[in-house]
PDB file of C-alpha atoms in Angstrom:
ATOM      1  CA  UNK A1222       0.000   0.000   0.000  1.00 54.00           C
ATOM      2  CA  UNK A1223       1.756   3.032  -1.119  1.00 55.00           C
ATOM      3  CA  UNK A1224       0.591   6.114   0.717  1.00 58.00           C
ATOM      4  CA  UNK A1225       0.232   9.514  -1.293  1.00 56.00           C
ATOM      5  CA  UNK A1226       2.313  12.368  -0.798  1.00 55.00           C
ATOM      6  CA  UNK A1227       1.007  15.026   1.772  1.00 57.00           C
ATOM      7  CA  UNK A1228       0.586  18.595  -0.520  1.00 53.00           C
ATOM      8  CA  UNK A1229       3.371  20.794   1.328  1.00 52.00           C
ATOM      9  CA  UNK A1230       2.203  24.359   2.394  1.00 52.00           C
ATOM     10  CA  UNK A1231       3.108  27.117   0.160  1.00 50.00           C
ATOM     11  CA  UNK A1232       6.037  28.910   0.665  1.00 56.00           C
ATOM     12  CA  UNK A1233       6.098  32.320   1.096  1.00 52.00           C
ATOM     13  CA  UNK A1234       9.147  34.196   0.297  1.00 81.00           C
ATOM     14  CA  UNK A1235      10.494  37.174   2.063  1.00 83.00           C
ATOM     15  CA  UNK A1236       9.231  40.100  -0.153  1.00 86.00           C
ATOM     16  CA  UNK A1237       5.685  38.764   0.278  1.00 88.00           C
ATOM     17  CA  UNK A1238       5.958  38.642   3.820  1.00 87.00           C
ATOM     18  CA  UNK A1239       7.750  42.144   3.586  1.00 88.00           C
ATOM     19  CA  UNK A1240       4.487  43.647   1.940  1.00 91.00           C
ATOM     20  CA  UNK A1241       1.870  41.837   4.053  1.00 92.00           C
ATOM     21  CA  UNK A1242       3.618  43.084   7.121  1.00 92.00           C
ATOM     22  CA  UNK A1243       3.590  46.215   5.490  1.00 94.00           C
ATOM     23  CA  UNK A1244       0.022  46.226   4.707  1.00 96.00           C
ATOM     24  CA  UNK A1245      -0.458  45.116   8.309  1.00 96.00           C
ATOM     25  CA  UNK A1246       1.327  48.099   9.902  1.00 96.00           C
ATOM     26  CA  UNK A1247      -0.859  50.230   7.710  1.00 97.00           C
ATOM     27  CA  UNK A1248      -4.018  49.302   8.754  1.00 97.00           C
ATOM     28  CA  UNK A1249      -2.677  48.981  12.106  1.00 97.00           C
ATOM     29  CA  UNK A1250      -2.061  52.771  12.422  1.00 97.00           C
ATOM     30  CA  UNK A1251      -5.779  54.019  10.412  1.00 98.00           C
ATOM     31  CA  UNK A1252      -6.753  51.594  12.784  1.00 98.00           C
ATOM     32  CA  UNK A1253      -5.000  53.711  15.925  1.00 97.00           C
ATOM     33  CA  UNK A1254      -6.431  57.034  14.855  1.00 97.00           C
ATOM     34  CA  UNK A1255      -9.579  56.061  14.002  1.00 97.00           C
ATOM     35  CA  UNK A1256     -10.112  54.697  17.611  1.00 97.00           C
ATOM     36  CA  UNK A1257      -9.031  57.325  18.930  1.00 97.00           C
ATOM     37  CA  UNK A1258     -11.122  59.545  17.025  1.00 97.00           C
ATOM     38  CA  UNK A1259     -14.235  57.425  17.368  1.00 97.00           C
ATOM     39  CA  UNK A1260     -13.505  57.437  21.152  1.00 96.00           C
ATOM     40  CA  UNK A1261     -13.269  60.967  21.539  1.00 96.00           C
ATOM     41  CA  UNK A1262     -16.392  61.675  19.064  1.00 96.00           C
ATOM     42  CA  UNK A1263     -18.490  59.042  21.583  1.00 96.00           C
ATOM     43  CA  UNK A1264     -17.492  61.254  24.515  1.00 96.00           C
ATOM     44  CA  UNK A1265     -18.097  64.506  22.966  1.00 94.00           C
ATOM     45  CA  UNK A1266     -21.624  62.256  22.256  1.00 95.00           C
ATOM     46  CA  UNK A1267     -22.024  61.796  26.095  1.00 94.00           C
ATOM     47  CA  UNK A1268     -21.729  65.454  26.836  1.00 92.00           C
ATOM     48  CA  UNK A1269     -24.003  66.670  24.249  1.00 91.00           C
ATOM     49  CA  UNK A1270     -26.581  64.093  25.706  1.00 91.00           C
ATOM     50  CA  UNK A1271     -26.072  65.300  29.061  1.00 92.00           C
ATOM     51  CA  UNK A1272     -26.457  68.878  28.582  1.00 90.00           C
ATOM     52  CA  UNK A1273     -29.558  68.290  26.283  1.00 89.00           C
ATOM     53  CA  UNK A1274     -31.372  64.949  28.500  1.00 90.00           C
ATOM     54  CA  UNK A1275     -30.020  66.174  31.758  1.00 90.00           C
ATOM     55  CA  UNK A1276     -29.095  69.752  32.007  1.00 91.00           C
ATOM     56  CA  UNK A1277     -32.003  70.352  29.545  1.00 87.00           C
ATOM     57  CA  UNK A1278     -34.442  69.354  32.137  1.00 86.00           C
ATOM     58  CA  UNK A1279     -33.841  71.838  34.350  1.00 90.00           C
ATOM     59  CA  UNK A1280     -32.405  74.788  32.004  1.00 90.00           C
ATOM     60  CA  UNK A1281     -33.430  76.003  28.445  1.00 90.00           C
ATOM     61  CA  UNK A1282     -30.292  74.746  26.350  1.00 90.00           C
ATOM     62  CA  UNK A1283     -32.011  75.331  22.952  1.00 87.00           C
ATOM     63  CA  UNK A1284     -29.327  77.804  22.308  1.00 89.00           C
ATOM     64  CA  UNK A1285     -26.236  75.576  22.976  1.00 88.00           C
ATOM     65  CA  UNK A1286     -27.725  72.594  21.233  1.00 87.00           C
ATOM     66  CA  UNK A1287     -27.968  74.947  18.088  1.00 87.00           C
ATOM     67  CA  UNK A1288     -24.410  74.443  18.209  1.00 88.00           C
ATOM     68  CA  UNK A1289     -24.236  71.082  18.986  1.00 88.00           C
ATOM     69  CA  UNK A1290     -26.614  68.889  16.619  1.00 87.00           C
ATOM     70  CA  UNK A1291     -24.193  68.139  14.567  1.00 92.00           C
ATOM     71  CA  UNK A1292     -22.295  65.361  17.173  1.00 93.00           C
ATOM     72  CA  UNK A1293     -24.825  62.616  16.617  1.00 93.00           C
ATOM     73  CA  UNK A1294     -24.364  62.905  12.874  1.00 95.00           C
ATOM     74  CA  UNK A1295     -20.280  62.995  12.963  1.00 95.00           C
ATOM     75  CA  UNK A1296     -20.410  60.255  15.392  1.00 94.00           C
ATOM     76  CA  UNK A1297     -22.387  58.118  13.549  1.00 95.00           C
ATOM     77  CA  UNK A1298     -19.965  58.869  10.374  1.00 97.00           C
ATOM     78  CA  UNK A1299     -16.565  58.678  11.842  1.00 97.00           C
ATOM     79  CA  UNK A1300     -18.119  54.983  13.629  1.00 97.00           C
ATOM     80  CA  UNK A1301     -19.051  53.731  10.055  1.00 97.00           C
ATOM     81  CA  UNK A1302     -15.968  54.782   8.851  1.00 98.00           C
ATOM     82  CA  UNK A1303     -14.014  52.865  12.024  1.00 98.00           C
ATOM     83  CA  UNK A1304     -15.713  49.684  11.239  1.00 98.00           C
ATOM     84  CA  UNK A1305     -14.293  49.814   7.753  1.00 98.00           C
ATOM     85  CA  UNK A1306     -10.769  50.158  10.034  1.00 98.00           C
ATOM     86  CA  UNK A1307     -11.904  47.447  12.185  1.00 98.00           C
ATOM     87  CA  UNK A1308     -12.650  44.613   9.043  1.00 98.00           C
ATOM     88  CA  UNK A1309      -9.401  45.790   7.552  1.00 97.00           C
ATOM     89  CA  UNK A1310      -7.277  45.143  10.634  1.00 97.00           C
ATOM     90  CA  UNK A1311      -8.881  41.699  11.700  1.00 97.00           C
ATOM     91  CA  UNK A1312      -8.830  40.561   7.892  1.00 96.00           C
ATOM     92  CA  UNK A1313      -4.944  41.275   7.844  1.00 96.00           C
ATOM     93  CA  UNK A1314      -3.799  39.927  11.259  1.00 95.00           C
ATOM     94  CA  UNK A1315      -6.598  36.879  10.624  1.00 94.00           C
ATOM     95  CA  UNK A1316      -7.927  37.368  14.190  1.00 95.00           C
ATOM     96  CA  UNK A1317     -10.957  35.682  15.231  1.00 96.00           C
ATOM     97  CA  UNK A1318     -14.394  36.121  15.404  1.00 97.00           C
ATOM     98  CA  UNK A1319     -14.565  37.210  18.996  1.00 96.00           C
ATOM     99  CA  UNK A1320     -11.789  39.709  18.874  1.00 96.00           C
ATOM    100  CA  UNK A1321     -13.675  41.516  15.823  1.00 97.00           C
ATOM    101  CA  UNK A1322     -16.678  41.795  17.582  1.00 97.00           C
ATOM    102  CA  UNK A1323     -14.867  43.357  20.793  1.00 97.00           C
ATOM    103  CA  UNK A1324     -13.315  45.794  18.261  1.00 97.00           C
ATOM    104  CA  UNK A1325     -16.598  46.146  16.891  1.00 97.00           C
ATOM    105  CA  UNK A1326     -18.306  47.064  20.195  1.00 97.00           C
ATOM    106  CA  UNK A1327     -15.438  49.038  21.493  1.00 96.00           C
ATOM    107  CA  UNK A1328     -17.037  51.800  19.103  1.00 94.00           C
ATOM    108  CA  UNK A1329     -19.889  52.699  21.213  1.00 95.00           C
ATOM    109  CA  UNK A1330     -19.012  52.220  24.576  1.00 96.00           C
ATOM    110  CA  UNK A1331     -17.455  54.863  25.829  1.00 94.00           C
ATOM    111  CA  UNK A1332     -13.695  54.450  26.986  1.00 95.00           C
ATOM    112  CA  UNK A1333     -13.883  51.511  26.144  1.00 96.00           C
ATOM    113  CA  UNK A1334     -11.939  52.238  22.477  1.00 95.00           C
ATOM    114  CA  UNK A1335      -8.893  53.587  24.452  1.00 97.00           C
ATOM    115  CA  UNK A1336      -8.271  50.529  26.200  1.00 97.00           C
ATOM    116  CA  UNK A1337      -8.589  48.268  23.541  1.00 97.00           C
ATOM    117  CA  UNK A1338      -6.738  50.179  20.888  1.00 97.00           C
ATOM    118  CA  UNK A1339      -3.900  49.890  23.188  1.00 97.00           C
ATOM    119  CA  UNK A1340      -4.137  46.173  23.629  1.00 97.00           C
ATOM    120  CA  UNK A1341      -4.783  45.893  20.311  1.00 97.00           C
ATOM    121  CA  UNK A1342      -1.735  48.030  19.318  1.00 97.00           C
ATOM    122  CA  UNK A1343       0.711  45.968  21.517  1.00 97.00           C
ATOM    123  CA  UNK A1344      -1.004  42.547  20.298  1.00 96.00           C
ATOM    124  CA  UNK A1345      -0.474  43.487  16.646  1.00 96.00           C
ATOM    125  CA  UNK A1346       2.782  45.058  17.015  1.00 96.00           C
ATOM    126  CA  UNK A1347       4.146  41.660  18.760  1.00 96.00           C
ATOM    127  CA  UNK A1348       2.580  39.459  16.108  1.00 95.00           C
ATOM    128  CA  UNK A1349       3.836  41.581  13.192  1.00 95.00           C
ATOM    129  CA  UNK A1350       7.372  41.854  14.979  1.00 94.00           C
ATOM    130  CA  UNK A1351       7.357  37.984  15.207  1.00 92.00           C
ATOM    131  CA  UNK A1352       6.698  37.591  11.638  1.00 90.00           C
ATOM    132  CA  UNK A1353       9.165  40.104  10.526  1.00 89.00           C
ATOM    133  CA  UNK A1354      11.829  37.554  12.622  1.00 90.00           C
ATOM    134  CA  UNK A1355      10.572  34.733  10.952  1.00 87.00           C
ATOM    135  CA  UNK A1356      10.701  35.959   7.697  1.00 83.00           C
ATOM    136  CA  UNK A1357      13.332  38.201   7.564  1.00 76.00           C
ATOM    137  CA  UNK A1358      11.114  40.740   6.349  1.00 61.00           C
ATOM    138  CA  UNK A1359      12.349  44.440   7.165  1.00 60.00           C
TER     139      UNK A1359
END
């Protein structure tokens, strides 16, 4: 009984891994900004809530609200625009399911895309370093 040979793995070589990690640390840093932009939009969010469901109650804020109607709308922008960051990161660094939908929710909880842009950072930033070692890929 002669037993078939196993298919070996594709190689990559070290200019492919050069551009993927490339491609990686690109999406890596829209990724950082974005978060950090969609964090600080979501806060800017929470005040303009609290001055018009709160502060609203007991004061007439129709004049500063003139100013601020706008937040909802940029929020909800910049957040559509961070989710296109998100799928673009976790396609690259081939993440799973539970980590995109962390990244996912980290968008509208407030604070919450501080913390996990900086785990997410460090994460990435080890993996990519790894592979750049592996590969010889600089």
């Amino acid at each position: 009984m002669t037993s078939a040979p196993e298919p070996t793995a594709p190689t990559s070589t070290s200019e492919q891994a050069a551009t993927a990690i490339r491609k990686a640390r690109g999406s890596l840093a829209r990724y950082r900004w974005l978060a950090l932009v969609t964090g600080t939009m979501l806060l800017v969010l929470c005040v303009e809530l609290t001055i018009k469901y709160v502060v609203g109650h007991f004061v007439d804020v129709d004049g500063v609200m003139a100013y601020l109607g706008w937040v909802p709308f940029a929020h909800g922008w910049v957040y559509v625009v961070y989710l296109v960051t998100v799928l673009d990161l976790w396609a690259k660094m081939r993440w799973g399911y539970g980590r995109l939908v962390t990244m996912v929710i980290a968008g509208v909880v407030p604070v919450m895309s501080f913390v996990l842009e900086k785990k997410v950072h460090a994460e990435a930033e080890a993996k990519l370093t790894a592979l750049e070692q592996r590969y010889g890929a600089r």
